[in-house]
Amino acid sequence: MNDRTLSGSYTGATIARPRTAPLLPALFAAQRTRTPDAPAVIGADGTVVTYAGLGARAALFAARLHALGVRPGDFVGVCLRRGPDLVAGLLGVWLAGGAYVPLDPNHPESRIALVLEDAQAPVALAERSTADKLPTGTRVLLAEDVTGEQPGGAPEFVDEPARPAYVLHTSGSTGRPKGVVVPHEGIANRVRWLAHRHRLGPTDRVLLKTTVGFDAAGLELFSPLVSGAALVLAPDGAERDPATLLAAVADHGVTVLQGVPSVYRRLVDEPGWERTTALRLVFSAGEPLHADLCRRILERAPGVRIWNTYGPTEASVDITEHLWDPDQDTGAVPIGRPIGNMRVVVLDPAGRPVPVGVPGELHAGGIGLALGYLGRPDLTAERFVPDPHTEGQRLYRTGDKVRWRADGVLEYLGRLDQQVKVNGVRIEPGEVEAALAAHPWVRTAVAAAEPDPAGGGHRLAAWVQPRGEAPAPTSCAPSCAAPCPTSWCPPSS
């Protein structure tokens, strides 16, 4: 393991990690051997990549990354759009021994540069259409240049449960995103649970619509690939266009769909649900789920099972799940019970377990915990605390207020801090306020989430106090309908 990347990143006694099951690269390799000619990835345009083809492409990426010096424990930036090479590239990073660091091509170049700097990634994987988003001087491997036969000396993946699998940068209260380092054993445990618990198999089609920079994408990406199912790639922008998203579900016979309630609220009003006859599992996460929305989904897709899941990035996507009971007509759907190999504890401010029905802070433990925050030992020590009841183990303080029901099910009650969720995205208002306050025209700024007048969740709003007299607003360009100060926009606006 690369000591540079994790030194000082987490506190507490070292956890003995017994091997319980193969990790995702090994599970994919086994599935490839069993069903080499089965469809593994179905592109938005209908292009089909078999398990054998995906494995060969991933091995080629791994060989090229290894030749560029990527070694176990290194971080590799991945700036690829949604396509078969994104899937092969992520697997290739793992086969080379590295951990992937998603770089969203739709993000500002300043944020991409910040994430790369934070990860100290020696190389980034991109394509010609995204390479210009990377900072000058970045060592880039273009997907278009990864061609031909696999060269000799390709690395062989070695199962190391505690090795980092990926780093996701979440919103930070200081204005600087923080990198969450997730180990292979964490994401493997969550994916294995989903595939086994919900009996994914060769007849299933799982839709990838989540941007890979969000942890939920890990479930969409890898749960089909370890179970013989096919991964269906949604068209670019489908996550923001309900009609396109529903068409992808119907056209490709998607059986498993994951999303946030605010997306589902827009989706249920779309025509065309009668074509989604293959859909059998609907997962909701990221925001509170209410029974009225479940009822509307069930009306449009009779027979589907709707699961409410809960979990932070720091615990490998999800730690609890609950099957909605159609007899529940109103109110929030509970977040349920812990998944396999995870533990949840509800504690008061003094660290004592609370009785049934009494609110407290949810603490998460188990195999899914992240290794910590990249280069942030202070924050890691604050959020990943020693488990007072299990020697040598850690608990992650989620900051979420919950309570136990008498039947052993958890109910979500809200946040204990100022963090908000907008369309399922975790946002620290302080990060937005810091970005606004950095502008020379702004004296102070306040950000908050408020109900969206259009319905379906919340929107992010901000209020600023100007510094002196700001120039009168003008139109940026003929193509820009909204008035705004010209100097705020890039020349291409």
Coordinates of C-alpha atoms in Angstrom, one line a residue:
M1 CA 0.0 0.0 0.0
N2 CA 1.2 3.5 -0.8
D3 CA 2.1 5.0 2.6
R4 CA 2.0 8.5 1.3
T5 CA -1.7 8.4 0.5
L6 CA -3.0 7.0 3.7
S7 CA -0.4 7.9 6.4
G8 CA -2.2 9.5 9.3
S9 CA -5.5 9.4 7.5
Y10 CA -7.4 7.5 10.2
T11 CA -7.2 6.9 13.9
G12 CA -8.0 4.1 16.2
A13 CA -6.5 0.6 16.5
T14 CA -5.7 -1.3 13.4
I15 CA -8.6 -3.6 12.5
A16 CA -7.9 -7.2 11.7
R17 CA -9.6 -7.9 8.4
P18 CA -10.4 -11.5 7.9
R19 CA -10.9 -12.6 4.3
T20 CA -14.6 -13.3 3.9
A21 CA -15.1 -13.3 0.1
P22 CA -13.4 -12.3 -3.1
L23 CA -13.2 -8.7 -4.1
L24 CA -14.8 -7.2 -7.1
P25 CA -12.0 -7.7 -9.7
A26 CA -11.9 -11.4 -8.8
L27 CA -15.6 -11.7 -8.9
F28 CA -15.8 -10.1 -12.3
A29 CA -13.0 -12.4 -13.6
A30 CA -14.9 -15.4 -12.4
Q31 CA -18.1 -14.2 -14.1
R32 CA -16.1 -13.6 -17.3
T33 CA -14.9 -17.2 -17.2
R34 CA -18.5 -18.5 -16.7
T35 CA -20.2 -16.4 -19.3
P36 CA -17.6 -15.0 -21.8
D37 CA -20.1 -14.3 -24.6
A38 CA -22.9 -12.9 -22.5
P39 CA -23.6 -9.1 -22.7
A40 CA -21.8 -7.2 -20.0
V41 CA -22.3 -3.6 -21.1
I42 CA -25.0 -2.2 -23.4
G43 CA -24.3 1.3 -24.7
A44 CA -26.8 4.1 -25.0
D45 CA -26.6 3.5 -28.8
G46 CA -27.2 -0.3 -28.4
T47 CA -23.6 -1.3 -28.7
V48 CA -23.0 -4.5 -26.8
V49 CA -19.7 -5.5 -25.1
T50 CA -19.4 -9.1 -23.9
Y51 CA -17.9 -10.2 -20.7
A52 CA -14.8 -11.4 -22.6
G53 CA -14.5 -8.2 -24.5
L54 CA -14.8 -6.0 -21.4
G55 CA -12.3 -8.1 -19.6
A56 CA -9.8 -7.9 -22.5
R57 CA -10.3 -4.1 -22.7
A58 CA -9.8 -3.7 -19.0
A59 CA -6.6 -5.7 -19.1
L60 CA -5.3 -3.5 -21.9
F61 CA -6.0 -0.4 -19.8
A62 CA -4.2 -2.1 -16.8
A63 CA -1.2 -2.9 -18.9
R64 CA -0.8 0.6 -20.2
L65 CA -1.3 2.2 -16.8
H66 CA 1.3 -0.2 -15.3
A67 CA 3.7 0.8 -18.1
L68 CA 3.2 4.4 -17.1
G69 CA 4.2 3.6 -13.5
V70 CA 1.0 3.0 -11.7
R71 CA 1.6 0.7 -8.8
P72 CA -0.5 -0.7 -5.9
G73 CA -1.9 2.2 -3.8
D74 CA -1.5 4.9 -6.5
F75 CA -4.4 7.1 -7.4
V76 CA -5.5 7.4 -11.0
G77 CA -7.7 10.3 -12.2
V78 CA -10.5 9.1 -14.5
C79 CA -12.1 11.8 -16.7
L80 CA -14.2 9.8 -19.1
R81 CA -17.8 10.2 -20.3
R82 CA -20.4 7.5 -19.8
G83 CA -19.5 4.8 -22.2
P84 CA -18.0 1.3 -22.4
D85 CA -14.5 2.7 -21.9
L86 CA -15.5 4.2 -18.6
V87 CA -16.4 0.8 -17.3
A88 CA -13.3 -0.9 -18.7
G89 CA -11.1 2.0 -17.5
L90 CA -12.3 1.7 -13.9
L91 CA -11.7 -2.1 -13.9
G92 CA -8.3 -1.4 -15.5
V93 CA -7.3 0.9 -12.8
W94 CA -8.1 -1.8 -10.2
L95 CA -6.2 -4.4 -12.2
A96 CA -3.2 -2.2 -12.2
G97 CA -3.4 -2.0 -8.4
G98 CA -4.6 1.6 -8.3
A99 CA -7.6 3.4 -6.9
Y100 CA -9.7 5.5 -9.2
V101 CA -10.4 9.2 -8.6
P102 CA -13.5 10.3 -10.6
L103 CA -13.2 13.6 -12.5
D104 CA -16.5 14.8 -13.8
P105 CA -16.0 16.3 -17.3
N106 CA -19.0 18.6 -16.6
H107 CA -17.3 20.1 -13.5
P108 CA -15.4 23.4 -13.7
E109 CA -11.7 23.0 -14.5
S110 CA -10.8 24.6 -11.2
R111 CA -12.5 21.8 -9.2
I112 CA -11.0 19.1 -11.4
A113 CA -7.6 20.6 -10.8
L114 CA -8.2 20.8 -7.0
V115 CA -9.2 17.1 -6.9
L116 CA -6.2 16.0 -8.9
E117 CA -3.9 18.1 -6.6
D118 CA -5.5 16.6 -3.5
A119 CA -5.0 13.0 -4.8
Q120 CA -1.5 13.6 -6.2
A121 CA -2.5 11.2 -9.0
P122 CA 0.6 10.3 -11.1
V123 CA -1.6 9.8 -14.2
A124 CA -5.1 10.5 -15.5
L125 CA -7.2 8.5 -17.9
A126 CA -9.2 10.7 -20.3
E127 CA -10.4 10.8 -23.9
R128 CA -9.8 13.5 -26.5
S129 CA -13.1 15.2 -25.7
T130 CA -12.3 15.6 -22.0
A131 CA -8.5 15.9 -21.9
D132 CA -8.6 19.7 -22.2
K133 CA -10.4 19.8 -18.8
L134 CA -7.3 18.5 -17.1
P135 CA -4.6 20.9 -15.8
T136 CA -1.6 21.7 -17.9
G137 CA 1.2 19.3 -17.1
T138 CA -1.0 16.3 -16.2
R139 CA 0.3 13.0 -17.4
V140 CA -2.7 11.7 -19.5
L141 CA -3.5 8.3 -21.0
L142 CA -6.0 8.8 -23.8
A143 CA -8.5 6.0 -24.1
E144 CA -8.3 6.3 -27.9
D145 CA -4.6 5.4 -27.8
V146 CA -5.2 2.2 -25.9
T147 CA -5.4 -0.2 -28.8
G148 CA -4.0 -3.4 -30.1
E149 CA -3.1 -6.6 -28.2
Q150 CA -2.3 -6.7 -24.5
P151 CA 1.4 -6.3 -24.1
G152 CA 3.5 -8.6 -22.0
G153 CA 4.1 -7.8 -18.3
A154 CA 0.4 -6.9 -17.5
P155 CA -0.2 -6.8 -13.8
E156 CA -2.2 -9.5 -12.0
F157 CA -4.7 -8.2 -9.4
V158 CA -3.9 -9.3 -5.9
D159 CA -6.8 -9.3 -3.4
E160 CA -5.9 -6.9 -0.6
P161 CA -9.1 -6.0 1.3
A162 CA -7.8 -2.8 2.9
R163 CA -6.3 -1.4 -0.3
P164 CA -8.1 1.8 -1.6
A165 CA -10.6 1.1 -4.4
Y166 CA -11.6 4.7 -5.0
V167 CA -11.5 8.3 -3.7
L168 CA -14.7 10.4 -3.8
H169 CA -14.6 14.1 -3.1
T170 CA -17.6 15.3 -1.1
S171 CA -18.6 18.8 -0.1
G172 CA -16.6 20.4 2.7
S173 CA -17.6 23.0 5.2
T174 CA -14.3 24.9 4.8
G175 CA -14.9 25.5 1.1
R176 CA -12.5 22.7 0.0
P177 CA -13.9 19.3 -0.9
K178 CA -12.7 16.3 1.1
G179 CA -11.6 13.0 -0.3
V180 CA -13.1 9.9 1.1
V181 CA -10.9 6.9 0.7
V182 CA -12.9 3.7 0.3
P183 CA -11.3 0.3 0.5
H184 CA -12.0 -2.7 -1.7
E185 CA -13.6 -4.7 1.1
G186 CA -16.1 -1.9 1.7
I187 CA -17.6 -1.6 -1.8
A188 CA -17.2 -5.3 -2.4
N189 CA -19.3 -6.0 0.7
R190 CA -22.1 -3.6 -0.5
V191 CA -22.1 -5.0 -4.1
R192 CA -22.1 -8.6 -3.0
W193 CA -25.0 -7.9 -0.6
L194 CA -27.1 -6.3 -3.3
A195 CA -26.4 -9.0 -5.8
H196 CA -27.2 -11.9 -3.4
R197 CA -30.0 -10.3 -1.4
H198 CA -31.9 -9.2 -4.5
R199 CA -31.0 -12.3 -6.6
L200 CA -29.4 -10.5 -9.6
G201 CA -28.8 -12.8 -12.5
P202 CA -28.3 -13.1 -16.2
T203 CA -31.8 -11.9 -17.0
D204 CA -31.3 -8.6 -15.2
R205 CA -30.5 -5.2 -16.7
V206 CA -29.1 -2.5 -14.4
L207 CA -29.2 1.1 -15.5
L208 CA -26.1 3.3 -15.0
K209 CA -27.4 6.9 -14.8
T210 CA -25.5 8.2 -11.8
T211 CA -22.4 10.2 -12.4
V212 CA -19.4 8.1 -11.4
G213 CA -18.3 10.8 -8.9
F214 CA -21.2 9.8 -6.6
D215 CA -20.9 6.7 -4.5
A216 CA -24.3 5.3 -5.7
A217 CA -22.7 4.7 -9.2
G218 CA -20.6 1.9 -7.6
L219 CA -23.7 -0.2 -7.1
E220 CA -25.0 0.5 -10.6
L221 CA -21.6 -0.2 -12.2
F222 CA -20.5 -3.4 -10.4
S223 CA -23.5 -5.3 -9.1
P224 CA -24.5 -6.5 -12.6
L225 CA -20.9 -7.4 -13.5
V226 CA -20.4 -9.8 -10.7
S227 CA -23.8 -11.5 -11.2
G228 CA -23.9 -12.2 -14.9
A229 CA -26.4 -9.3 -15.6
A230 CA -25.9 -6.5 -18.1
L231 CA -25.0 -2.9 -17.3
V232 CA -27.1 -0.5 -19.4
L233 CA -25.6 2.9 -20.0
A234 CA -28.0 5.8 -19.9
P235 CA -27.5 8.5 -22.5
D236 CA -25.6 11.6 -21.4
G237 CA -27.9 13.9 -19.5
A238 CA -30.6 11.3 -18.9
E239 CA -30.4 11.9 -15.1
R240 CA -31.7 15.4 -15.8
D241 CA -34.3 14.5 -18.4
P242 CA -37.1 12.3 -17.2
A243 CA -38.4 11.5 -20.7
T244 CA -35.0 10.2 -21.8
L245 CA -34.4 8.3 -18.6
L246 CA -37.8 6.5 -18.8
A247 CA -37.2 5.7 -22.5
A248 CA -33.9 4.1 -21.6
V249 CA -35.6 2.0 -18.9
A250 CA -38.3 0.9 -21.4
D251 CA -36.1 0.4 -24.5
H252 CA -33.5 -1.7 -22.8
G253 CA -35.8 -3.8 -20.5
V254 CA -34.2 -2.4 -17.4
T255 CA -35.1 -4.5 -14.3
V256 CA -33.2 -2.6 -11.6
L257 CA -33.4 1.2 -11.2
Q258 CA -31.8 3.3 -8.6
G259 CA -32.5 7.0 -7.9
V260 CA -33.3 9.8 -5.5
P261 CA -36.9 10.8 -4.6
S262 CA -36.6 14.1 -6.3
V263 CA -35.9 12.4 -9.6
Y264 CA -38.6 9.8 -9.1
R265 CA -41.1 12.6 -8.4
R266 CA -40.4 14.0 -11.9
L267 CA -40.3 10.6 -13.4
V268 CA -43.7 9.4 -12.3
D269 CA -45.4 12.2 -14.3
E270 CA -43.8 11.0 -17.6
P271 CA -45.9 9.1 -20.1
G272 CA -44.6 5.7 -21.1
W273 CA -44.6 3.7 -17.9
E274 CA -46.7 1.0 -19.6
R275 CA -43.5 0.0 -21.5
T276 CA -41.4 -0.6 -18.4
T277 CA -42.7 -4.1 -18.0
A278 CA -39.4 -5.6 -17.1
L279 CA -38.8 -3.4 -14.1
R280 CA -38.8 -5.3 -10.8
L281 CA -36.7 -3.5 -8.3
V282 CA -36.7 0.3 -7.5
F283 CA -34.1 1.6 -5.0
S284 CA -34.4 5.0 -3.4
A285 CA -31.5 6.8 -1.6
G286 CA -30.0 10.2 -0.9
E287 CA -33.2 11.9 0.4
P288 CA -36.1 11.0 2.6
L289 CA -38.6 8.8 0.8
H290 CA -42.3 9.2 1.4
A291 CA -45.1 6.7 1.1
D292 CA -47.1 8.8 -1.3
L293 CA -44.3 8.7 -3.8
C294 CA -44.0 4.9 -3.4
R295 CA -47.7 4.6 -4.0
R296 CA -47.5 6.6 -7.3
I297 CA -44.5 4.5 -8.5
L298 CA -46.4 1.3 -7.8
E299 CA -49.5 2.6 -9.7
R300 CA -47.3 3.2 -12.7
A301 CA -45.2 0.0 -12.4
P302 CA -47.4 -2.6 -10.7
G303 CA -45.5 -5.4 -9.1
V304 CA -42.2 -3.6 -8.4
R305 CA -40.6 -3.8 -5.0
I306 CA -39.5 -0.4 -3.6
W307 CA -36.5 -0.4 -1.3
N308 CA -35.4 2.6 0.7
T309 CA -31.7 2.6 1.4
Y310 CA -29.5 4.8 3.6
G311 CA -25.8 5.4 3.9
P312 CA -23.0 7.9 3.6
T313 CA -20.0 7.9 1.2
E314 CA -17.9 7.2 4.3
A315 CA -19.5 3.8 4.7
S316 CA -19.4 2.4 1.1
V317 CA -22.7 3.7 -0.2
D318 CA -25.4 2.1 2.0
I319 CA -25.6 0.7 5.5
T320 CA -29.3 0.1 5.9
E321 CA -32.3 -0.8 3.7
H322 CA -36.1 -1.2 4.1
L323 CA -38.7 -2.7 1.9
W324 CA -41.7 -0.3 1.6
D325 CA -44.9 -1.9 2.8
P326 CA -47.8 -1.0 0.5
D327 CA -50.0 -0.8 3.6
Q328 CA -48.1 2.4 4.5
D329 CA -50.0 5.2 2.9
T330 CA -48.5 8.3 4.5
G331 CA -45.4 9.5 6.1
A332 CA -41.7 8.9 5.7
V333 CA -40.5 5.4 4.8
P334 CA -38.1 4.1 7.5
I335 CA -34.5 3.5 6.6
G336 CA -34.6 0.0 8.0
R337 CA -32.0 -2.4 9.4
P338 CA -28.3 -2.8 8.6
I339 CA -27.1 -4.8 5.7
G340 CA -24.7 -7.7 6.1
N341 CA -21.4 -7.0 7.8
M342 CA -22.5 -3.6 8.9
R343 CA -23.4 -2.3 12.4
V344 CA -25.4 0.7 13.4
V345 CA -25.5 2.3 16.8
V346 CA -27.6 5.2 18.0
L347 CA -25.9 7.3 20.7
D348 CA -26.6 10.4 22.7
P349 CA -24.0 13.3 22.9
A350 CA -22.2 11.5 25.7
G351 CA -21.7 8.4 23.6
R352 CA -24.3 6.3 25.4
P353 CA -26.9 4.1 23.5
V354 CA -30.4 5.6 23.5
P355 CA -33.6 3.7 24.3
V356 CA -36.1 2.8 21.7
G357 CA -38.0 5.9 20.5
V358 CA -35.4 8.4 21.7
P359 CA -33.6 10.4 19.0
G360 CA -29.8 10.2 18.8
E361 CA -26.9 10.3 16.3
L362 CA -26.5 7.3 14.0
H363 CA -23.0 5.8 14.2
A364 CA -21.9 3.2 11.6
G365 CA -19.5 0.4 12.0
G366 CA -18.4 -2.6 10.1
I367 CA -16.5 -3.7 7.0
G368 CA -17.9 -0.9 4.9
L369 CA -16.2 2.0 6.7
A370 CA -13.9 4.2 4.7
L371 CA -10.2 4.4 5.6
G372 CA -10.6 8.1 6.3
Y373 CA -10.3 11.5 4.6
L374 CA -7.3 11.9 2.3
G375 CA -4.6 14.0 4.0
R376 CA -7.1 15.1 6.7
P377 CA -6.0 13.3 9.9
D378 CA -7.8 15.9 12.1
L379 CA -11.1 15.5 10.3
T380 CA -10.7 11.7 10.2
A381 CA -10.1 11.6 14.0
E382 CA -13.2 13.8 14.5
R383 CA -15.6 11.7 12.4
F384 CA -14.1 8.1 12.7
V385 CA -14.1 7.5 16.4
P386 CA -13.1 4.5 18.5
D387 CA -16.0 2.2 19.2
P388 CA -16.7 2.5 22.9
H389 CA -18.3 -1.0 23.0
T390 CA -16.0 -3.0 20.7
E391 CA -12.3 -2.9 21.3
G392 CA -10.2 -2.2 18.3
Q393 CA -13.1 -1.1 16.1
R394 CA -14.2 2.3 14.8
L395 CA -17.5 4.0 14.3
Y396 CA -18.3 6.7 11.8
R397 CA -20.4 9.6 13.2
T398 CA -22.9 10.3 10.4
G399 CA -24.3 13.5 11.8
D400 CA -27.8 12.1 11.1
K401 CA -30.5 12.1 13.7
V402 CA -32.5 8.8 13.9
R403 CA -34.5 6.7 16.4
W404 CA -35.2 3.0 16.8
R405 CA -38.7 1.8 16.5
A406 CA -40.0 -1.0 18.8
D407 CA -39.7 -3.5 15.9
G408 CA -35.9 -2.8 15.4
V409 CA -36.3 -0.5 12.4
L410 CA -34.6 2.9 12.1
E411 CA -36.4 6.1 11.3
Y412 CA -34.6 9.1 9.8
L413 CA -35.3 12.4 11.6
G414 CA -32.9 14.9 9.9
R415 CA -29.5 16.4 10.3
L416 CA -27.7 17.5 13.4
D417 CA -25.7 20.1 11.5
Q418 CA -26.1 22.5 8.6
Q419 CA -25.4 19.9 5.8
V420 CA -28.2 19.7 3.2
K421 CA -29.2 17.5 0.3
V422 CA -30.2 18.8 -3.1
N423 CA -31.3 16.2 -5.6
G424 CA -29.5 13.6 -3.5
V425 CA -26.2 15.5 -3.6
R426 CA -24.6 16.2 -0.2
I427 CA -23.8 19.9 0.1
E428 CA -22.1 21.8 2.9
P429 CA -23.5 25.4 2.7
G430 CA -20.1 26.6 4.0
E431 CA -18.4 25.5 0.7
V432 CA -20.9 27.5 -1.4
E433 CA -20.5 30.5 0.9
A434 CA -16.7 30.3 0.7
A435 CA -16.8 30.2 -3.1
L436 CA -19.2 33.2 -3.2
A437 CA -17.2 35.2 -0.7
A438 CA -14.0 34.7 -2.7
H439 CA -15.5 37.0 -5.4
P440 CA -14.2 40.6 -5.1
W441 CA -17.8 42.0 -5.3
V442 CA -19.1 39.9 -2.4
R443 CA -18.7 41.0 1.2
T444 CA -20.7 38.1 2.8
A445 CA -22.8 35.2 1.6
V446 CA -25.3 32.8 3.0
A447 CA -26.4 29.5 1.4
A448 CA -29.3 27.2 2.2
A449 CA -31.6 24.6 0.7
E450 CA -35.2 25.7 0.1
P451 CA -38.3 24.0 -1.3
D452 CA -38.2 24.0 -5.1
P453 CA -41.3 25.9 -6.4
A454 CA -41.4 23.5 -9.3
G455 CA -41.9 20.7 -6.8
G456 CA -40.0 17.4 -6.3
G457 CA -37.5 18.4 -3.6
H458 CA -35.2 21.3 -2.8
R459 CA -33.0 23.7 -4.6
L460 CA -29.9 25.5 -3.5
A461 CA -30.3 29.2 -2.8
A462 CA -27.8 31.9 -1.8
W463 CA -28.0 35.5 -0.6
V464 CA -25.0 37.9 -0.9
Q465 CA -24.2 41.3 0.6
P466 CA -22.3 43.3 -2.1
R467 CA -19.0 45.0 -1.4
G468 CA -19.6 48.6 -2.4
E469 CA -21.3 49.5 -5.7
A470 CA -21.4 46.7 -8.3
P471 CA -21.6 47.5 -12.0
A472 CA -25.1 47.5 -13.4
P473 CA -26.1 44.0 -14.8
T474 CA -25.9 43.6 -18.5
S475 CA -26.5 40.7 -20.9
C476 CA -23.4 38.5 -21.3
A477 CA -24.0 37.7 -24.9
P478 CA -26.9 37.3 -27.4
S479 CA -27.1 33.6 -26.5
C480 CA -27.5 34.4 -22.8
A481 CA -31.0 35.3 -21.8
A482 CA -30.4 36.0 -18.2
P483 CA -28.8 39.4 -17.2
C484 CA -25.6 39.1 -15.2
P485 CA -22.3 41.0 -14.8
T486 CA -20.2 40.4 -17.8
S487 CA -17.0 39.9 -15.9
W488 CA -18.5 36.9 -14.0
C489 CA -18.7 34.8 -17.1
P490 CA -15.9 33.1 -19.2
P491 CA -15.3 34.5 -22.7
S492 CA -17.1 31.6 -24.3
S493 CA -20.4 32.4 -22.5

